[in-house]
XYZ file of C-alpha atoms in Angstrom:
663
model
C -43.235 -125.555 36.228
C -40.693 -125.014 38.966
C -37.958 -126.431 36.731
C -39.031 -124.105 33.924
C -38.910 -121.098 36.274
C -35.477 -122.169 37.467
C -34.173 -122.443 33.893
C -35.618 -119.044 33.048
C -34.000 -117.510 36.131
C -30.624 -119.055 35.301
C -30.739 -117.813 31.731
C -31.790 -114.286 32.723
C -28.954 -114.219 35.261
C -26.520 -115.314 32.563
C -27.759 -112.553 30.279
C -27.355 -109.875 32.961
C -23.967 -111.347 33.874
C -22.893 -110.914 30.256
C -24.023 -107.274 30.350
C -22.195 -106.717 33.655
C -19.008 -108.218 32.257
C -19.190 -105.799 29.332
C -19.769 -102.858 31.670
C -16.718 -103.709 33.777
C -14.374 -104.280 30.854
C -11.059 -102.428 30.648
C -11.992 -98.800 29.956
C -9.006 -97.909 27.822
C -6.553 -99.918 25.749
C -2.843 -99.201 25.446
C -2.135 -98.127 21.858
C 1.403 -96.791 21.465
C 4.524 -95.690 23.269
C 7.723 -93.905 22.253
C 10.870 -93.737 24.350
C 13.089 -90.920 23.097
C 16.518 -92.528 23.394
C 18.174 -89.591 21.640
C 17.228 -87.321 24.557
C 19.394 -89.291 26.996
C 18.842 -91.177 30.240
C 18.562 -90.059 33.812
C 20.438 -91.923 36.536
C 18.695 -93.931 39.204
C 17.925 -92.074 42.435
C 18.830 -88.774 40.754
C 17.096 -85.454 41.319
C 15.563 -85.750 37.858
C 13.986 -89.098 38.754
C 12.636 -87.707 42.029
C 11.157 -84.718 40.184
C 9.638 -87.019 37.561
C 8.026 -89.250 40.185
C 6.656 -86.224 42.021
C 5.263 -84.733 38.824
C 3.606 -87.920 37.563
C 2.022 -88.478 40.969
C 0.647 -84.941 41.022
C -0.446 -84.628 37.386
C -3.759 -86.557 37.119
C -5.479 -85.225 40.241
C -8.736 -83.366 40.669
C -6.822 -80.350 42.013
C -5.107 -79.913 38.631
C -8.195 -80.706 36.560
C -9.728 -77.899 34.513
C -12.664 -80.062 33.472
C -11.496 -80.356 29.864
C -8.942 -83.152 30.166
C -5.808 -81.067 29.567
C -3.004 -81.114 32.125
C 0.223 -79.131 31.933
C 2.703 -79.094 34.822
C 6.424 -78.857 35.476
C 8.529 -79.522 38.534
C 12.128 -78.837 39.497
C 14.736 -76.336 38.388
C 17.500 -76.067 35.821
C 18.628 -79.229 34.073
C 16.583 -81.351 36.489
C 13.275 -79.680 35.647
C 10.650 -82.057 34.262
C 7.722 -81.035 32.070
C 4.605 -83.136 31.555
C 1.488 -82.833 29.421
C -1.626 -84.988 29.693
C -4.509 -84.874 27.222
C -7.755 -86.856 27.276
C -10.143 -87.374 24.420
C -12.735 -84.616 24.344
C -15.788 -86.797 24.962
C -14.864 -88.533 28.230
C -15.643 -87.569 31.815
C -13.050 -86.028 34.170
C -13.064 -89.090 36.444
C -12.463 -91.454 33.578
C -9.795 -89.098 32.208
C -7.871 -89.166 35.482
C -8.168 -92.960 35.628
C -6.710 -93.252 32.123
C -3.824 -90.891 32.944
C -3.102 -92.753 36.186
C -2.702 -95.942 34.168
C -0.388 -94.051 31.805
C 1.864 -92.736 34.573
C 2.397 -96.223 35.923
C 2.975 -97.809 32.526
C 5.223 -95.144 31.032
C 7.954 -95.447 33.657
C 7.953 -99.229 33.208
C 8.167 -99.318 29.416
C 10.593 -96.374 29.139
C 12.890 -96.859 32.158
C 15.379 -94.063 32.805
C 14.352 -92.115 29.667
C 14.342 -88.334 29.993
C 11.609 -88.051 27.372
C 8.753 -90.460 26.693
C 5.266 -90.635 25.203
C 2.407 -93.018 26.004
C -0.895 -93.205 24.113
C -3.981 -94.992 25.421
C -7.300 -95.208 23.605
C -8.721 -92.284 25.581
C -5.679 -90.303 26.714
C -2.086 -89.355 25.977
C 0.745 -88.584 28.406
C 4.157 -87.052 27.676
C 7.065 -85.959 29.800
C 10.429 -84.429 28.947
C 13.302 -82.323 30.206
C 12.179 -79.549 27.814
C 9.022 -77.513 27.496
C 6.351 -79.302 25.458
C 4.084 -76.332 24.749
C 3.705 -73.671 22.115
C 4.520 -75.402 18.834
C 3.157 -78.423 16.962
C 5.230 -81.593 17.189
C 4.588 -84.207 14.519
C 7.124 -86.873 15.449
C 6.982 -89.606 16.402
C 3.867 -90.594 14.468
C 1.823 -93.776 14.626
C -0.920 -95.139 12.391
C -3.545 -97.850 12.817
C -5.987 -98.926 10.151
C -9.090 -101.045 9.880
C -8.337 -104.121 7.780
C -11.672 -103.883 5.972
C -11.688 -102.136 2.596
C -14.161 -99.753 1.034
C -15.917 -101.240 -1.974
C -13.683 -100.659 -5.000
C -16.495 -98.936 -6.878
C -17.006 -96.449 -4.037
C -13.417 -95.554 -3.084
C -13.298 -92.096 -4.682
C -16.734 -91.022 -3.437
C -15.976 -92.403 0.039
C -12.685 -90.510 0.166
C -14.300 -87.275 -1.057
C -16.967 -87.511 1.660
C -14.302 -88.273 4.265
C -12.182 -85.288 3.147
C -15.156 -82.933 3.411
C -16.000 -84.240 6.874
C -12.411 -83.989 8.147
C -11.936 -80.470 6.763
C -15.029 -79.301 8.623
C -13.928 -80.955 11.860
C -10.444 -79.451 11.469
C -11.854 -75.932 11.368
C -14.170 -76.622 14.303
C -11.419 -78.126 16.469
C -8.843 -75.439 15.623
C -11.262 -72.648 16.553
C -11.684 -74.109 20.054
C -10.374 -72.236 23.064
C -7.218 -72.685 25.087
C -8.809 -75.491 27.136
C -10.035 -77.814 24.381
C -9.549 -78.211 20.629
C -11.737 -81.180 19.773
C -14.477 -81.956 17.263
C -16.463 -85.028 16.246
C -19.119 -85.624 13.633
C -20.384 -87.852 10.848
C -21.211 -87.804 7.153
C -23.025 -90.017 4.710
C -20.931 -92.448 2.695
C -21.754 -94.497 -0.418
C -23.478 -97.826 0.078
C -25.898 -96.439 2.714
C -23.042 -96.168 5.219
C -22.052 -93.408 7.635
C -18.526 -92.196 8.361
C -17.859 -91.169 11.969
C -14.750 -89.132 12.750
C -13.085 -87.105 15.489
C -10.047 -84.828 15.485
C -8.170 -83.218 18.371
C -5.205 -80.918 18.988
C -3.434 -80.098 22.223
C -5.121 -76.828 23.282
C -1.805 -74.989 23.750
C -1.594 -74.671 19.951
C -2.884 -71.614 18.164
C -5.707 -71.990 15.666
C -3.291 -71.986 12.734
C -0.859 -74.349 14.438
C -3.696 -76.814 15.026
C -4.703 -76.562 11.362
C -1.110 -77.106 10.249
C -0.708 -80.146 12.501
C -3.949 -81.737 11.279
C -3.018 -81.027 7.658
C 0.165 -83.033 8.149
C -1.752 -85.875 9.791
C -4.378 -85.824 7.023
C -1.577 -86.057 4.485
C -0.556 -89.442 5.888
C -3.977 -90.996 5.216
C -3.404 -91.719 1.487
C -0.089 -93.419 2.273
C -1.032 -95.575 5.236
C -4.749 -96.148 4.967
C -5.941 -95.644 1.400
C -9.186 -97.504 0.733
C -9.672 -98.569 4.367
C -12.996 -98.049 6.129
C -11.294 -96.811 9.282
C -7.983 -95.462 10.527
C -6.330 -93.607 13.353
C -3.192 -91.449 13.057
C -1.484 -90.035 16.132
C 1.296 -87.471 16.545
C 2.161 -85.754 19.847
C 0.271 -82.540 19.053
C -2.824 -83.823 17.232
C -4.694 -86.901 16.083
C -7.503 -88.077 13.821
C -9.698 -91.175 13.802
C -12.544 -92.245 11.521
C -14.695 -95.388 11.290
C -17.938 -96.626 9.737
C -19.437 -97.095 13.197
C -19.988 -94.752 16.146
C -16.966 -95.010 18.452
C -17.223 -91.728 20.376
C -19.836 -90.318 22.700
C -22.235 -87.918 20.997
C -22.920 -85.044 21.357
C -19.390 -83.765 21.952
C -20.016 -82.270 25.388
C -22.047 -85.149 26.828
C -20.374 -87.322 29.469
C -19.860 -90.921 28.327
C -22.431 -93.210 29.986
C -20.087 -96.183 29.788
C -16.477 -95.721 28.661
C -16.218 -99.295 27.448
C -18.541 -98.526 24.528
C -15.883 -96.280 22.973
C -12.832 -98.437 23.473
C -10.567 -99.414 20.623
C -11.131 -103.101 19.745
C -8.732 -105.494 21.457
C -7.121 -108.408 19.656
C -8.596 -111.184 21.764
C -12.225 -110.175 21.343
C -12.502 -109.537 17.616
C -14.268 -111.354 14.846
C -14.716 -110.363 11.211
C -17.175 -107.584 12.099
C -16.321 -104.123 13.386
C -16.948 -103.300 17.030
C -20.049 -101.275 16.268
C -21.588 -104.204 14.413
C -20.705 -106.610 17.224
C -22.226 -104.303 19.805
C -25.444 -104.225 17.802
C -25.413 -108.007 17.394
C -25.030 -108.567 21.144
C -27.829 -106.127 21.939
C -30.125 -107.818 19.450
C -29.296 -111.275 20.855
C -30.064 -110.115 24.382
C -33.434 -108.743 23.308
C -34.259 -111.959 21.443
C -33.260 -114.007 24.463
C -35.492 -111.981 26.798
C -38.462 -112.202 24.426
C -37.890 -115.907 23.894
C -37.844 -116.422 27.654
C -41.427 -115.261 27.804
C -42.419 -117.484 24.845
C -40.931 -120.915 25.403
C -38.331 -122.486 27.625
C -36.995 -124.587 24.780
C -36.197 -121.543 22.675
C -34.530 -119.895 25.678
C -32.231 -122.867 26.210
C -31.392 -122.964 22.495
C -30.431 -119.294 22.464
C -28.308 -119.727 25.564
C -26.351 -122.494 23.865
C -25.935 -120.360 20.714
C -24.629 -117.401 22.700
C -22.052 -119.529 24.476
C -20.961 -121.172 21.222
C -20.555 -117.758 19.620
C -18.450 -116.531 22.528
C -16.180 -119.569 22.277
C -15.906 -119.180 18.523
C -14.870 -115.556 18.919
C -12.000 -116.590 21.172
C -10.755 -119.085 18.587
C -11.274 -116.906 15.515
C -10.076 -113.579 16.933
C -8.849 -111.473 14.024
C -6.409 -108.572 14.158
C -7.854 -105.859 11.946
C -5.755 -102.952 13.180
C -2.097 -103.012 12.307
C 0.596 -100.494 13.270
C 2.435 -98.601 10.578
C 5.832 -97.137 11.500
C 6.451 -93.549 10.500
C 9.392 -94.301 8.166
C 10.492 -97.905 7.823
C 11.892 -97.835 4.291
C 12.235 -95.604 1.258
C 9.170 -97.305 -0.221
C 7.031 -95.935 2.624
C 7.834 -92.434 1.296
C 7.237 -93.215 -2.364
C 4.305 -91.719 -4.231
C 2.870 -93.005 -7.466
C 3.860 -90.722 -10.343
C 0.276 -90.475 -11.565
C -0.812 -89.212 -8.125
C 1.676 -86.332 -8.370
C 0.817 -85.760 -12.021
C -2.860 -85.308 -11.146
C -2.065 -83.183 -8.079
C -0.073 -80.696 -10.217
C -2.550 -80.753 -13.133
C 0.027 -82.468 -15.353
C 2.737 -80.015 -14.202
C 0.883 -77.106 -15.787
C 2.543 -73.737 -16.202
C -0.195 -72.193 -14.046
C 1.062 -74.282 -11.117
C 4.738 -73.513 -11.669
C 6.260 -71.752 -8.660
C 9.788 -71.286 -9.967
C 12.783 -72.681 -11.837
C 16.155 -73.583 -10.332
C 19.369 -75.015 -11.639
C 18.239 -78.549 -10.845
C 14.614 -78.390 -11.943
C 11.272 -76.627 -11.740
C 9.001 -76.413 -8.673
C 5.225 -76.818 -8.957
C 2.343 -76.356 -6.577
C 0.023 -79.340 -6.191
C -2.944 -80.459 -4.148
C -3.800 -83.957 -2.964
C -7.428 -85.156 -3.001
C -7.626 -84.621 0.773
C -6.956 -80.906 0.278
C -3.297 -80.878 1.363
C -1.184 -78.435 -0.645
C 2.281 -79.601 -1.669
C 5.317 -78.282 -3.523
C 6.851 -80.677 -6.061
C 10.407 -80.301 -7.340
C 10.817 -81.978 -10.722
C 14.521 -82.751 -10.926
C 16.476 -82.470 -14.152
C 16.971 -85.718 -16.004
C 20.772 -85.559 -16.267
C 21.560 -86.818 -12.744
C 24.156 -89.580 -12.521
C 22.811 -90.823 -9.182
C 21.468 -94.381 -9.052
C 17.939 -95.258 -7.960
C 19.018 -96.995 -4.742
C 21.272 -94.085 -3.735
C 18.474 -91.623 -4.521
C 16.004 -93.547 -2.301
C 18.477 -93.802 0.589
C 19.184 -90.079 0.502
C 15.456 -89.258 0.428
C 14.830 -91.463 3.458
C 17.625 -89.760 5.422
C 16.446 -86.259 4.554
C 12.791 -87.055 5.348
C 13.822 -87.798 8.932
C 15.026 -84.205 9.379
C 12.113 -82.487 11.075
C 12.212 -79.074 12.702
C 9.801 -76.157 12.747
C 12.334 -74.043 10.825
C 12.974 -76.578 8.062
C 10.743 -77.230 5.076
C 9.625 -80.822 5.444
C 10.268 -83.391 2.721
C 7.135 -85.559 2.508
C 8.297 -88.113 -0.031
C 9.332 -88.751 -3.612
C 8.358 -90.356 -6.877
C 10.762 -92.356 -9.022
C 9.457 -93.735 -12.287
C 11.471 -94.169 -15.490
C 13.383 -90.907 -15.999
C 11.179 -88.894 -13.630
C 12.524 -87.945 -10.195
C 10.181 -85.889 -8.053
C 10.614 -84.542 -4.530
C 7.412 -83.743 -2.610
C 7.617 -81.011 0.055
C 5.145 -79.304 2.326
C 3.783 -76.161 0.711
C 4.779 -72.879 2.387
C 2.360 -70.039 1.718
C 4.406 -66.829 1.559
C 7.098 -67.772 -0.946
C 10.729 -66.965 -0.175
C 12.407 -64.230 1.834
C 13.973 -62.584 -1.233
C 10.467 -61.711 -2.513
C 10.083 -59.526 0.579
C 13.507 -58.288 1.607
C 14.669 -57.141 -1.858
C 11.340 -55.712 -3.037
C 10.781 -52.059 -2.010
C 6.995 -52.544 -1.777
C 7.044 -55.792 0.196
C 10.000 -54.729 2.345
C 7.859 -52.186 4.131
C 5.788 -55.026 5.642
C 8.880 -56.408 7.381
C 9.349 -54.357 10.528
C 12.259 -55.129 12.824
C 10.340 -57.545 15.022
C 9.531 -59.726 12.018
C 13.082 -59.532 10.675
C 14.490 -60.424 14.079
C 12.079 -63.372 14.277
C 13.271 -64.561 10.854
C 16.935 -64.273 11.850
C 16.334 -66.252 15.046
C 14.305 -68.950 13.270
C 16.936 -69.482 10.577
C 19.615 -69.690 13.286
C 17.691 -72.396 15.151
C 17.076 -74.348 11.951
C 20.744 -74.217 11.001
C 21.782 -75.225 14.527
C 19.494 -78.263 14.229
C 21.172 -79.276 10.954
C 24.661 -78.843 12.394
C 24.292 -80.322 15.862
C 20.859 -81.573 16.896
C 19.636 -83.729 14.013
C 20.370 -87.429 13.610
C 22.593 -86.385 10.697
C 25.172 -83.627 10.536
C 24.126 -81.474 7.587
C 26.120 -78.747 5.841
C 23.655 -76.720 3.775
C 26.162 -75.035 1.420
C 23.623 -72.687 -0.175
C 21.889 -70.737 2.569
C 20.502 -67.536 1.044
C 17.356 -65.407 1.014
C 15.737 -67.355 -1.844
C 16.153 -70.596 0.132
C 14.323 -69.238 3.183
C 10.576 -69.771 2.834
C 7.999 -67.956 4.966
C 4.779 -69.516 6.200
C 1.551 -67.573 6.638
C 2.718 -66.376 10.082
C 6.050 -65.268 8.537
C 7.944 -68.009 10.348
C 11.092 -68.926 8.378
C 11.724 -72.412 7.011
C 15.058 -73.360 5.465
C 14.497 -74.966 2.063
C 16.712 -77.230 -0.037
C 18.527 -78.505 3.050
C 18.175 -81.950 1.503
C 20.429 -80.809 -1.308
C 23.388 -80.454 1.039
C 26.238 -82.628 2.249
C 25.910 -84.790 5.336
C 28.879 -85.601 7.537
C 29.644 -88.670 9.549
C 29.859 -88.168 13.308
C 32.911 -86.106 14.382
C 33.779 -85.128 10.782
C 34.526 -81.405 10.780
C 35.379 -80.570 7.172
C 34.771 -81.843 3.654
C 36.230 -81.105 0.250
C 34.700 -81.129 -3.200
C 35.812 -80.430 -6.753
C 32.222 -79.672 -7.742
C 31.601 -76.171 -6.412
C 27.926 -75.257 -6.269
C 26.202 -72.316 -4.677
C 25.773 -68.591 -5.193
C 28.512 -65.971 -5.344
C 28.114 -63.313 -2.708
C 27.171 -65.933 -0.115
C 29.933 -68.528 -0.355
C 32.878 -68.527 2.021
C 36.305 -67.929 0.435
C 37.711 -71.299 1.552
C 34.882 -72.978 -0.336
C 35.282 -70.916 -3.513
C 39.047 -71.212 -3.808
C 39.832 -74.585 -2.200
C 36.523 -76.477 -2.206
C 36.563 -76.758 1.603
C 33.199 -76.675 3.334
C 32.247 -77.065 6.987
C 29.774 -75.734 9.529
C 31.803 -72.521 9.442
C 31.101 -72.053 5.718
C 27.390 -72.236 6.561
C 28.002 -69.664 9.310
C 29.519 -67.390 6.653
C 26.323 -67.756 4.555
C 24.250 -66.931 7.632
C 26.312 -63.805 8.341
C 25.700 -62.499 4.821
C 21.991 -63.236 5.238
C 21.818 -61.265 8.520
C 23.371 -58.196 6.910
C 20.995 -58.444 3.945
C 17.967 -58.683 6.244
C 19.081 -55.626 8.241
C 19.944 -53.514 5.178
C 17.346 -54.745 2.670
C 20.161 -54.922 0.090
C 21.824 -57.802 -1.758
C 25.441 -58.498 -0.953
C 26.517 -58.417 -4.594
C 26.718 -55.137 -6.512
C 25.785 -53.026 -3.501
C 26.033 -49.329 -4.398
C 26.426 -46.557 -1.848
C 27.318 -43.096 -3.109
C 30.667 -43.146 -4.914
C 31.393 -46.695 -3.888
C 30.503 -49.826 -5.821
C 31.288 -52.651 -3.472
C 29.764 -55.672 -1.859
C 27.665 -55.297 1.264
C 30.340 -56.894 3.443
C 33.027 -54.377 2.524
C 30.588 -51.506 2.967
C 29.482 -52.740 6.389
C 33.096 -53.212 7.467
C 34.002 -49.708 6.307
C 31.196 -47.952 8.193
C 31.783 -50.219 11.233
C 35.352 -48.924 11.433
C 34.026 -45.387 11.016
C 31.649 -46.013 13.943
C 28.581 -45.231 11.846
C 26.968 -48.661 11.334
C 23.451 -47.223 11.578
C 23.897 -45.935 7.994
C 23.402 -49.456 6.632
C 20.018 -50.042 8.332
C 17.128 -50.295 5.864
C 15.458 -46.837 5.825
C 12.121 -48.495 4.970
C 12.172 -50.585 8.137
C 10.234 -49.589 11.231
C 12.845 -50.140 13.933
C 11.856 -51.591 17.299
C 15.031 -52.111 19.317
C 18.075 -50.203 18.039
C 20.362 -52.222 20.324
C 19.095 -55.495 18.826
C 19.691 -54.166 15.317
C 23.267 -53.169 16.155
C 23.831 -56.522 17.869
C 22.703 -58.373 14.740
C 25.086 -56.330 12.585
C 27.864 -57.227 15.042
C 26.954 -60.950 14.864
C 26.829 -60.716 11.058
C 30.381 -59.319 10.930
C 31.620 -62.006 13.323
C 30.120 -64.658 11.053
C 31.795 -63.449 7.830
C 35.336 -63.086 9.165
C 37.994 -64.302 6.751
C 39.653 -66.433 9.435
C 37.557 -69.590 9.792
C 38.575 -70.154 13.404
C 37.314 -66.725 14.425
C 33.779 -67.354 13.155
C 31.364 -68.450 15.918
C 29.418 -71.715 15.761
C 25.652 -71.667 15.288
C 25.279 -72.708 18.915
C 27.201 -69.599 19.983
C 25.192 -67.422 17.581
C 21.871 -68.628 19.011
C 23.157 -67.737 22.489
C 24.265 -64.300 21.273
C 20.833 -63.630 19.755
C 19.017 -64.664 22.925
C 21.184 -62.905 25.504
C 21.804 -59.152 25.441
C 24.028 -59.488 28.493
C 26.529 -61.694 26.637
C 29.513 -59.574 25.529
C 30.600 -60.026 21.911
C 34.219 -60.100 20.689
C 35.408 -57.519 18.168
C 35.218 -58.788 14.580
C 38.226 -58.937 12.285
C 38.247 -58.107 8.584
C 35.572 -59.956 6.589
C 36.207 -61.928 3.425
C 34.666 -59.598 0.873
C 34.821 -59.901 -2.874
C 34.860 -56.344 -4.272
C 37.018 -53.719 -2.573
C 36.024 -50.925 -4.973
C 35.003 -50.334 -8.538
C 38.515 -51.169 -9.866
C 38.641 -54.558 -8.168
C 35.247 -55.945 -8.995
C 34.872 -59.644 -9.469
C 33.856 -61.223 -12.756
C 30.931 -62.720 -10.823
C 29.361 -59.649 -9.309
C 25.730 -60.176 -10.200
C 24.921 -62.790 -7.647
C 24.699 -65.591 -10.192
C 25.262 -69.188 -9.132
C 28.202 -71.282 -10.192
C 27.370 -73.886 -12.836
C 24.180 -71.921 -13.516
C 22.571 -73.384 -10.397
C 20.657 -71.305 -7.917
C 20.641 -74.097 -5.380
C 22.936 -76.850 -4.347
C 23.091 -80.263 -5.961
C 19.987 -82.448 -5.427
C 21.740 -84.897 -3.125
C 25.238 -85.375 -1.671
C 27.718 -86.658 -4.196
């Protein structure tokens, strides 16, 4: 009897030891890191490094904790100032949040040594630092995806995806409507096969409601490409994330503190078998209960169960299975390729009802993916001489151009003679629908017009200087500026432009494309294009936005002349206010006059006298910066006896946009 009691005691101790080992497991697993090499390095023992160390030491402390797991601090001044943002998952306790961020601060400096900008993602928290402000706008790169290796039953894929889409859309609205301290939501929905889908979504709380929605829409749009048919997935970008599984992985309800963080950890590679973590947790609980009951029944059964538990543990170590695999954001052109039938269904077989417009290189259609994401699809003409491999390479390069003031290229489809480009859908159409329409123009007061001018300038500066490519747009005009629902401008068709190699300053082409009234004279007459020819386009656009009139065939009293010649004439007369749109509600008269001045500087006939986009952005942002006097612009119609044969604003070669890809 004593031996039996001893065996029972040993087994019970082993069972409780197993439970204790689970309870003291690592609370959060390292998931992903990104070291932004393009942002440069800091030198050892520099002021920047000292500021970074100070900031990371200070960030995850109770003094800076608002109770919602969001930290935002900066330290230092000028070029040595460091900004940091920490965000914890919405269901964890403050203490556990700080512990996770402390681990991140130590790891991030080790895995990204000397980097001025870096990102580290743990299972329960995310930490970023940079030499620039990280707040106020959604950032969707870099992105990272993980998926559960198990597939949904083939007969249930569509129904499963429909249920998932409904669940995620509801969580998106709930998270986006959260306050400035937390934008987080979690919930579940029934799935076919008597299963349940559990999901959570989160945005950094500095985003507005619409910005959060936009960020999550982009993340949702990656699900069909990376994780189609999978029972679980997680997609992370700096400003938002989504995760869903067929087992409960978060603490519920949302505002309850987690009783044991280890129950919500992402599965680690050395403790996995063919089941999901939720199933394994249930199995272990059931085995413990059986063992305890068996202890009270018979010592033989207790010993047998103990042996089985130990054998199972050993087997798990040998048969550990990796069911989550990373997916890089863009590894190859194939990762951007959509099936033609997917696009065909999304656009309702390219129906006329979904047609948004027609350009020289094809029609544009609105479409919608099954997950609810709206897209714009450009169906290119079938007479392109470009090869398939060249087409794919160009798409991959353009897809890597990402800026808040550029329309994002999501991917492409290439089957037989069909070539499709898939873009994000922008709600408010193009600028020309507003600025040249007397009814819509009234809605554009000066503040909105000034915001559009500044946004286009920043987007063009990114193409010229800040992107991984050097892009010359060649067809910047009002119809190629799209406006989102907040009237933020996005440059479209930038993928149809020329890209330069590093340090190349000018190119030449025999195939002139673009729109008269916008093109620089050196491009029209000699085929020369450069960043300064884009600046010329931008100058014309500024003057059109201020006046509400097209550059071509501008009529004022007895004069029939282009807008540039008219602006130059009244500038010399000292009466530039005459060209300001009378329908516009003016905010700052000095800003309006400054924009007219910048517009004239940008359209000067002498290329060398035109400012760069970097200089223009500085001019727009600093009223104290003195501007040089402009010289004569390159205008096309001096008066009604010298009008050009191309005075209606039509495009050369009957194209309203530039060629689909660089030739």
